[in-house]
Coordinates of N, CA and C in Angstrom, one line a residue:
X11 N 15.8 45.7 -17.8 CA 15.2 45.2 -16.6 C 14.7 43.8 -16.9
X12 N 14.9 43.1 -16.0 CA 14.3 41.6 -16.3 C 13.6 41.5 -15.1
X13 N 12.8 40.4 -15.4 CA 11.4 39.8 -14.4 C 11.5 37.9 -14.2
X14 N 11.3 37.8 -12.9 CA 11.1 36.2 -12.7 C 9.7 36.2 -12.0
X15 N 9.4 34.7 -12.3 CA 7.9 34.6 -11.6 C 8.4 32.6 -11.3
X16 N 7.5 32.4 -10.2 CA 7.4 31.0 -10.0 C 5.8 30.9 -9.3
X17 N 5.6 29.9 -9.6 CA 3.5 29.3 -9.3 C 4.2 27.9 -8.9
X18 N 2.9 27.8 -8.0 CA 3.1 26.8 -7.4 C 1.9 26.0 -6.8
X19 N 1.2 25.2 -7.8 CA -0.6 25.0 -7.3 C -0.7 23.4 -7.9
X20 N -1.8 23.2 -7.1 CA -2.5 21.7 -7.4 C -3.9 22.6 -8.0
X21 N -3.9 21.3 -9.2 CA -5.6 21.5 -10.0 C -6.0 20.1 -10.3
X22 N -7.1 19.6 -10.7 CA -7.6 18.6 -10.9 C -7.0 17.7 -11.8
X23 N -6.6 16.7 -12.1 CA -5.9 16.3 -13.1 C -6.4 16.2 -14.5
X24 N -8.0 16.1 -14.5 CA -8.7 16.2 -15.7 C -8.2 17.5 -16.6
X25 N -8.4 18.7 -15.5 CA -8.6 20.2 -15.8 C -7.0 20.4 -16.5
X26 N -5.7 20.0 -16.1 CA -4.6 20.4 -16.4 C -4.8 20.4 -17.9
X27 N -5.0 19.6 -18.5 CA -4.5 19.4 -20.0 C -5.2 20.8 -21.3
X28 N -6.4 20.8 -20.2 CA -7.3 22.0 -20.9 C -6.7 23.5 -20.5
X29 N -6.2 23.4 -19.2 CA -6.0 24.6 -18.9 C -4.6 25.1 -19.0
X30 N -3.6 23.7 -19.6 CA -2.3 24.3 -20.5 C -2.3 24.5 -21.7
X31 N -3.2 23.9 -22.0 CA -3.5 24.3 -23.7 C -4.7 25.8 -23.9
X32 N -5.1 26.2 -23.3 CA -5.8 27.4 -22.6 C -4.3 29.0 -22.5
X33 N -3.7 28.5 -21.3 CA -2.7 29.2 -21.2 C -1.1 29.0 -22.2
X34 N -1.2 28.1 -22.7 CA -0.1 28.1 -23.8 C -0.6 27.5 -25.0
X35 N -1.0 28.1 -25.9 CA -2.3 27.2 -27.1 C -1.4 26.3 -27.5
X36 N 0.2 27.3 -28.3 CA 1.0 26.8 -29.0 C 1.7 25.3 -28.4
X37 N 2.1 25.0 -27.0 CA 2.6 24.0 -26.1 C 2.3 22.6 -26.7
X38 N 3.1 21.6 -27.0 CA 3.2 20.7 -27.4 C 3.4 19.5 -26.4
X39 N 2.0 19.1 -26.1 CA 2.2 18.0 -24.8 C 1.7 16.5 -26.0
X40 N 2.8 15.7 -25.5 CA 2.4 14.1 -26.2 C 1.9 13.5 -25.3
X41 N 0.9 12.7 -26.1 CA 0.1 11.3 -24.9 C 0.6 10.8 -23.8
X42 N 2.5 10.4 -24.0 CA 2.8 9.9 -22.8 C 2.8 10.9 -21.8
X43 N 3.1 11.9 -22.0 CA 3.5 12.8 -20.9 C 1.8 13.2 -20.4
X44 N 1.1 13.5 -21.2 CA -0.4 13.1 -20.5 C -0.7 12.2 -19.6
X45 N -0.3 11.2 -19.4 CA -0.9 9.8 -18.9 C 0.5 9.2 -18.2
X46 N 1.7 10.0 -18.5 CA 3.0 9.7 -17.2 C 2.6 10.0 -15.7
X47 N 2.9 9.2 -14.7 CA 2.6 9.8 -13.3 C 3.7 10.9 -13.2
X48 N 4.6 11.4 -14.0 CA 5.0 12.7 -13.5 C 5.7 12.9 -15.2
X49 N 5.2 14.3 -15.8 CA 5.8 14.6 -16.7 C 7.3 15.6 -16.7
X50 N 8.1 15.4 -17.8 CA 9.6 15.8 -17.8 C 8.7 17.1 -18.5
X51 N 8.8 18.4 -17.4 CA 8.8 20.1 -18.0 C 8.5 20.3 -19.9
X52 N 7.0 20.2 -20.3 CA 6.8 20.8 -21.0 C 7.5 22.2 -21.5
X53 N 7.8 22.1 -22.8 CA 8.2 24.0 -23.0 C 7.1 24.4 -24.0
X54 N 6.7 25.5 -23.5 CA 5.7 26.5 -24.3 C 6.6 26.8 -25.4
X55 N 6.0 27.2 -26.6 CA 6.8 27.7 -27.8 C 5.8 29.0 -28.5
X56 N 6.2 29.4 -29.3 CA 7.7 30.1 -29.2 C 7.7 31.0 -28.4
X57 N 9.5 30.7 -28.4 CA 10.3 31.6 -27.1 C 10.5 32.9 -28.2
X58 N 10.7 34.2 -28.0 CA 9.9 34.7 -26.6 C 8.6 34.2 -26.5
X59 N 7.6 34.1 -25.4 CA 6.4 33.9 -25.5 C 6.0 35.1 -25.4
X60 N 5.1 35.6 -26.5 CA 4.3 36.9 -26.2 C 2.4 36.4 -26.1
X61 N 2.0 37.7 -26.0 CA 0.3 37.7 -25.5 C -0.2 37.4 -27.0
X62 N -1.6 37.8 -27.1 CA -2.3 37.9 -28.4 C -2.1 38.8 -29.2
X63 N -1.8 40.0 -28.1 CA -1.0 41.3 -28.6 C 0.0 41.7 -29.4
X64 N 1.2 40.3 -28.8 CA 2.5 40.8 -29.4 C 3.3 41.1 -28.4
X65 N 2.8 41.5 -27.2 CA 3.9 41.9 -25.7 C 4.2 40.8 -25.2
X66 N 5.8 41.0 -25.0 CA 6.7 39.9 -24.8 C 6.3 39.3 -23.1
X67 N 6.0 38.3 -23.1 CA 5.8 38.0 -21.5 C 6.8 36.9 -20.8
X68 N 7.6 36.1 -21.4 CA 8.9 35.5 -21.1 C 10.0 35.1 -22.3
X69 N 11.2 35.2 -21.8 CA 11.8 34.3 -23.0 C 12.2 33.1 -21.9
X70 N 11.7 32.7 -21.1 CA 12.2 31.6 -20.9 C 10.8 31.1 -19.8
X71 N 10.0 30.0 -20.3 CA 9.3 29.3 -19.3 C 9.1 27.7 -19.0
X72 N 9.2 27.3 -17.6 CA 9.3 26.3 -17.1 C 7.7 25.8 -17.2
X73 N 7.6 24.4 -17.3 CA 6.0 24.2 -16.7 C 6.4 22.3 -16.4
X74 N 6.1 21.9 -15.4 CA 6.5 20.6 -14.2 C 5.1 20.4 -13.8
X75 N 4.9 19.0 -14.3 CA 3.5 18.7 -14.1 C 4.0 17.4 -13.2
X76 N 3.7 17.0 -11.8 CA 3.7 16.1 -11.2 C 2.1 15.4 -10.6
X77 N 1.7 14.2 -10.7 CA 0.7 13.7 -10.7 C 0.6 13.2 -9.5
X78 N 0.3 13.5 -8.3 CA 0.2 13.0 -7.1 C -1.2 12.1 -6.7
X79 N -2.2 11.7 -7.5 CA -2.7 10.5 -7.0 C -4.4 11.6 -6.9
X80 N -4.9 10.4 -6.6 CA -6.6 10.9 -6.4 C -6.8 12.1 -6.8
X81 N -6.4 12.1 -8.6 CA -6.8 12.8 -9.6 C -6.1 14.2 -9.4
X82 N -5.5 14.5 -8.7 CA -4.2 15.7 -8.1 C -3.2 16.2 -9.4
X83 N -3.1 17.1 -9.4 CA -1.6 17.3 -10.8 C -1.3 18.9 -9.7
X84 N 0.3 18.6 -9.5 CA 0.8 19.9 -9.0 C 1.5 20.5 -10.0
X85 N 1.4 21.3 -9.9 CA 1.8 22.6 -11.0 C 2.6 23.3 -10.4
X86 N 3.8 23.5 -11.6 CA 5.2 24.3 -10.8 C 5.0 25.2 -12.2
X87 N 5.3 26.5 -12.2 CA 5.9 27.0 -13.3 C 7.2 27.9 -13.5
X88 N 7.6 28.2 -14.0 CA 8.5 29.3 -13.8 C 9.3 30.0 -15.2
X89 N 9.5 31.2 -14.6 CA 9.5 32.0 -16.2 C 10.5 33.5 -15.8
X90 N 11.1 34.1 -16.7 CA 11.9 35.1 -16.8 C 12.1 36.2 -18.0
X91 N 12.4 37.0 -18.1 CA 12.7 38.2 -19.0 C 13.9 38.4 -19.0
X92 N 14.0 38.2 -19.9 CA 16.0 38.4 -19.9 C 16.0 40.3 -20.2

């Protein structure tokens, strides 16, 4: 059985950086991509991504951070279970 999901939200621009390193500890975001007006899809690592637990929650996740202005970051994500 496999599973898709997609999100689709604006959060503060400050708040993103804390709240993807929050939701993906491991996720490897560099300065430019912090401080780009639109970042190229971060990948969370490692794939599979599992919980604290050990339960598999995607092997494949998207995360699209676009910076729309007066401190705005829209948030796309998307993910699957093979």
């Amino acid at each position: 059985m496999s599973t898709s999901y997609e999100l689709d939200f604006h959060a503060p621009r400050e708040a993103t950086d804390a709240w993807l390193r929050t939701s993906y500890p491991d996720m490897e975001l560099t300065h430019d991509c912090e401080a780009a007006d639109a970042c190229a899809t971060p990948r969370p690592s490692p794939v599979p991504y599992t919980d604290k637990d050990g339960h598999r929650l995607a092997d494949v996740v998207d995360v699209e951070l676009s910076y729309e202005g007066e401190g705005v970051t829209r948030v796309r994500i998307s993910g699957a279970t093979m």
